[in-house]
Short mmCIF file of C-alpha atoms in Angstrom, two decimals:
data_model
loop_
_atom_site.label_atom_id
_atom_site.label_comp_id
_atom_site.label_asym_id
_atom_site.label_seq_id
_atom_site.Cartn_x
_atom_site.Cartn_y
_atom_site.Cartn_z
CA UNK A 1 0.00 0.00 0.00
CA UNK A 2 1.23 3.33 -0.80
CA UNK A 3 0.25 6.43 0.44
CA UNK A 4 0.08 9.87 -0.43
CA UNK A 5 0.27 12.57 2.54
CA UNK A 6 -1.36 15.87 2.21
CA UNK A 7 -5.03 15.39 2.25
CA UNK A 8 -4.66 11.75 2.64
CA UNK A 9 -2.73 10.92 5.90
CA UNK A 10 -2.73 14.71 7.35
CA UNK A 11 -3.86 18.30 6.96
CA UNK A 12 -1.42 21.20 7.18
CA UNK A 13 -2.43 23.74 5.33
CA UNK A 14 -2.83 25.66 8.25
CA UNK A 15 0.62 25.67 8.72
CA UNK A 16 1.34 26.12 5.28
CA UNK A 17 -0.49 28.68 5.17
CA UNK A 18 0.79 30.78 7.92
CA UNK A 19 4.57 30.41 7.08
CA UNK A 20 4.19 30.99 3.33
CA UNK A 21 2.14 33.95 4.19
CA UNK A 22 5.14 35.40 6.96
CA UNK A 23 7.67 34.50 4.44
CA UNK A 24 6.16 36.84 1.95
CA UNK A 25 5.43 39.42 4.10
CA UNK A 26 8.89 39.31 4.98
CA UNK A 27 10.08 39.85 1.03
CA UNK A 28 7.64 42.89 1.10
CA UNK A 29 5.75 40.75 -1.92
CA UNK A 30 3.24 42.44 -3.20
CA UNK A 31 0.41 40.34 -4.04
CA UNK A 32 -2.45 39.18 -2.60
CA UNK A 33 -1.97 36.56 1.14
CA UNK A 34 -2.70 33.55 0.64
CA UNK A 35 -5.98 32.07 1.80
CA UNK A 36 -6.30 28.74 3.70
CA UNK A 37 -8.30 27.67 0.00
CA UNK A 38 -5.73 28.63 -2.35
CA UNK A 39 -3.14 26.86 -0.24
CA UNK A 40 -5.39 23.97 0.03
CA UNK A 41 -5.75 24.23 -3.72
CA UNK A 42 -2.70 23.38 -4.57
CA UNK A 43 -1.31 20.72 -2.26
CA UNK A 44 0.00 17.77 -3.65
CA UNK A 45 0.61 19.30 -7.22
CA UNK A 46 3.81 19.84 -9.17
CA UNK A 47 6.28 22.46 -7.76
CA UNK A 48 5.93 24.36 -11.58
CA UNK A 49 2.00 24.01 -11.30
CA UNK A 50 1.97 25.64 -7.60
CA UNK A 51 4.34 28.38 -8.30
CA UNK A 52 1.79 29.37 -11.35
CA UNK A 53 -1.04 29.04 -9.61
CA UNK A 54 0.24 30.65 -6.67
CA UNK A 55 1.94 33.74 -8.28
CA UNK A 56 0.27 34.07 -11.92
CA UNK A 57 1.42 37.79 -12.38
CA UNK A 58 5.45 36.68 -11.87
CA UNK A 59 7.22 35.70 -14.99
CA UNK A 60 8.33 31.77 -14.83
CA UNK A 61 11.95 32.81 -12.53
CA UNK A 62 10.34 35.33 -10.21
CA UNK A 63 7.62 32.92 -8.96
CA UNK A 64 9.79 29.73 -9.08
CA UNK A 65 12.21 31.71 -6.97
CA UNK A 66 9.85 33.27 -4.50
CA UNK A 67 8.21 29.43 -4.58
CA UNK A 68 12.00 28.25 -3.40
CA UNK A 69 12.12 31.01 -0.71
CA UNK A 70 8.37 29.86 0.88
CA UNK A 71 9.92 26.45 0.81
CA UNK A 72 12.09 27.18 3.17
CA UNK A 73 9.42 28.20 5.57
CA UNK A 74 6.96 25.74 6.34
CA UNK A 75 9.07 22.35 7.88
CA UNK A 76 10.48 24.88 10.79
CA UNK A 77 6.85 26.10 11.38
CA UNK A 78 4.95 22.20 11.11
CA UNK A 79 8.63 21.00 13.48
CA UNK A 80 6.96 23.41 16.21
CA UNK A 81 3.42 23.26 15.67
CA UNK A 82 2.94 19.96 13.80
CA UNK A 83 0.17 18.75 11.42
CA UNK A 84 -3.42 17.55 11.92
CA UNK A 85 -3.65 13.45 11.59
CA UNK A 86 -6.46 12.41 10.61
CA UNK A 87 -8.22 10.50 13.03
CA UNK A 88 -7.43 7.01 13.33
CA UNK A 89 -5.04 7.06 10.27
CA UNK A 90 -1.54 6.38 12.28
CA UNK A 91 -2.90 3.19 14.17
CA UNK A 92 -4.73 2.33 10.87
CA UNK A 93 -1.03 2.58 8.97
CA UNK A 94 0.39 0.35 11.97
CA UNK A 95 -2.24 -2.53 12.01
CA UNK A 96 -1.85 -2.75 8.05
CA UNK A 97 1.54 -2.68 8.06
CA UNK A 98 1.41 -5.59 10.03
CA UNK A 99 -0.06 -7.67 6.85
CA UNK A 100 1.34 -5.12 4.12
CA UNK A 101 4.28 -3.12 2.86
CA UNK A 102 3.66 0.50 3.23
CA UNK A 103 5.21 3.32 1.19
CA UNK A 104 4.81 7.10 0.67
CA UNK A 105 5.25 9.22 -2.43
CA UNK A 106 4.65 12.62 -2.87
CA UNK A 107 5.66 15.62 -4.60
CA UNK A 108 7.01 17.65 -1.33
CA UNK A 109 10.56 18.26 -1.05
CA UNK A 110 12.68 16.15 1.16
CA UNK A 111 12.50 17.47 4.60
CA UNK A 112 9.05 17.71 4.74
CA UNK A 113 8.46 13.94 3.72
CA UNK A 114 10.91 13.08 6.59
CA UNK A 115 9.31 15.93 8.81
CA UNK A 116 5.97 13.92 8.44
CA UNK A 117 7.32 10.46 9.08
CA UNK A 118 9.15 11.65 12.07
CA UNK A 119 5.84 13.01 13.69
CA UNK A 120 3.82 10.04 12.56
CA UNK A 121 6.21 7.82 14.72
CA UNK A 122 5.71 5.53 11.38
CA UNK A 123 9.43 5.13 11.01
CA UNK A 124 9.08 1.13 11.46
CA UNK A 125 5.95 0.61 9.65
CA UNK A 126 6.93 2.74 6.43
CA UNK A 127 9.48 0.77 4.06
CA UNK A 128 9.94 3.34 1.16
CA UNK A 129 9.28 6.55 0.11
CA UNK A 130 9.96 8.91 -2.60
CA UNK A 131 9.09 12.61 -3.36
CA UNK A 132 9.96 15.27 -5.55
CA UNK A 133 12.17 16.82 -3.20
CA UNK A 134 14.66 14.02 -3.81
CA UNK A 135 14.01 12.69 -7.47
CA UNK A 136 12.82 15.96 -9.16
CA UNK A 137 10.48 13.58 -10.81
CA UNK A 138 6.81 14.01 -11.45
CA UNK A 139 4.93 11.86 -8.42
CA UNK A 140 3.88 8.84 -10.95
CA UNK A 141 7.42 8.41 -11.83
CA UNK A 142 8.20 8.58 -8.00
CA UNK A 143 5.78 6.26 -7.67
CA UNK A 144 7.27 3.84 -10.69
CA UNK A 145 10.97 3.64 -8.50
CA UNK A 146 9.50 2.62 -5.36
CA UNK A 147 7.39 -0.05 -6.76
CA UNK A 148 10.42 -0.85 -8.83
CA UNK A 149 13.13 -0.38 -5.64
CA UNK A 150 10.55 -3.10 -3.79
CA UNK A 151 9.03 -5.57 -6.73
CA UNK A 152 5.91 -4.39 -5.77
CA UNK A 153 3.30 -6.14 -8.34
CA UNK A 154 -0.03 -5.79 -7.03
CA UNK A 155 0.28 -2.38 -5.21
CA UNK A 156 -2.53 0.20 -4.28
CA UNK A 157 -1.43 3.89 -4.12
CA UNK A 158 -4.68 6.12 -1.99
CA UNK A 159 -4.22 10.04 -2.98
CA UNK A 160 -7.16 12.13 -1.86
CA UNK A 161 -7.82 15.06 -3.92
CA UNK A 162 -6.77 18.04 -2.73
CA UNK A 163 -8.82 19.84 -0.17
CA UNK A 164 -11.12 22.37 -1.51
CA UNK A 165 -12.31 23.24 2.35
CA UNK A 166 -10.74 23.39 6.11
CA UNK A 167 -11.48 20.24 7.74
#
């Protein structure tokens, strides 16, 4: 079974949220904060595809780089505050990893993947993971290595649409 983390296994856009919008406050940007909705909106999607859809009036550079910057941001912020499990998801993970293999892929960057298995105390239960962060690679070629790296034949991947409201 693998598993895909934002809107799946956790919510933090809250956090998101609220470091992206200090970070550009801090750059003196000057668009519009962004709302729990557009952050929402856009987790789980394709560094290239949130940087558009986050900063449409920047060129392709200036809203890849200010993308980088917020980057930077949010694993301090969710390290102090943490995310929101979803209820009954961790011992759910731990009872089927008894009987399956469980992986993660997503298209986060490194830290945060590592961030999230850290504070799910699903170090044990969790035998691979992949993410953008470290491959650079869309999340269905991600994907394609770890069920590669493990043989995995018959393997289910669960990805929940992105949220579209606060839970």
């Amino acid at each position: 079974l693998i598993f895909d983390i934002d809107g799946t296994l956790w919510n933090a856009v809250d956090q998101f949220t609220k470091a992206w919008n200090c970070k550009l406050s801090e750059l003196s940007y000057n668009g519009p904060s962004l709302s729990y909705e557009k952050v929402a909106g856009i987790m789980g999607l394709p560094f290239e595809q949130v940087a558009e859809r986050l900063f449409p009036e920047l060129d392709f550079f200036n809203r890849n780089a200010l993308l980088e910057q917020c980057l930077l941001t949010h694993v301090p912020l969710i390290r102090t505050e943490g995310g929101n499990f979803y209820p009954g998801v961790i011992d759910g993970i731990k009872k089927l990893a008894q009987h399956y293999p469980i992986g993660i892929v997503s298209n986060c960057t490194l830290d945060y993947l590592e961030l999230f298995i850290e504070l799910s105390g699903l170090q044990r239960h969790v035998i691979d993971s992949e993410c953008h962060g470290r491959t650079k690679l869309n999340k269905a070629e991600s994907l394609q290595l770890v069920l590669e790296r493990n043989q995995f034949h018959n393997s289910y991947y669960h990805k929940q649409p992105s949220l579209r409201k606060k839970l």
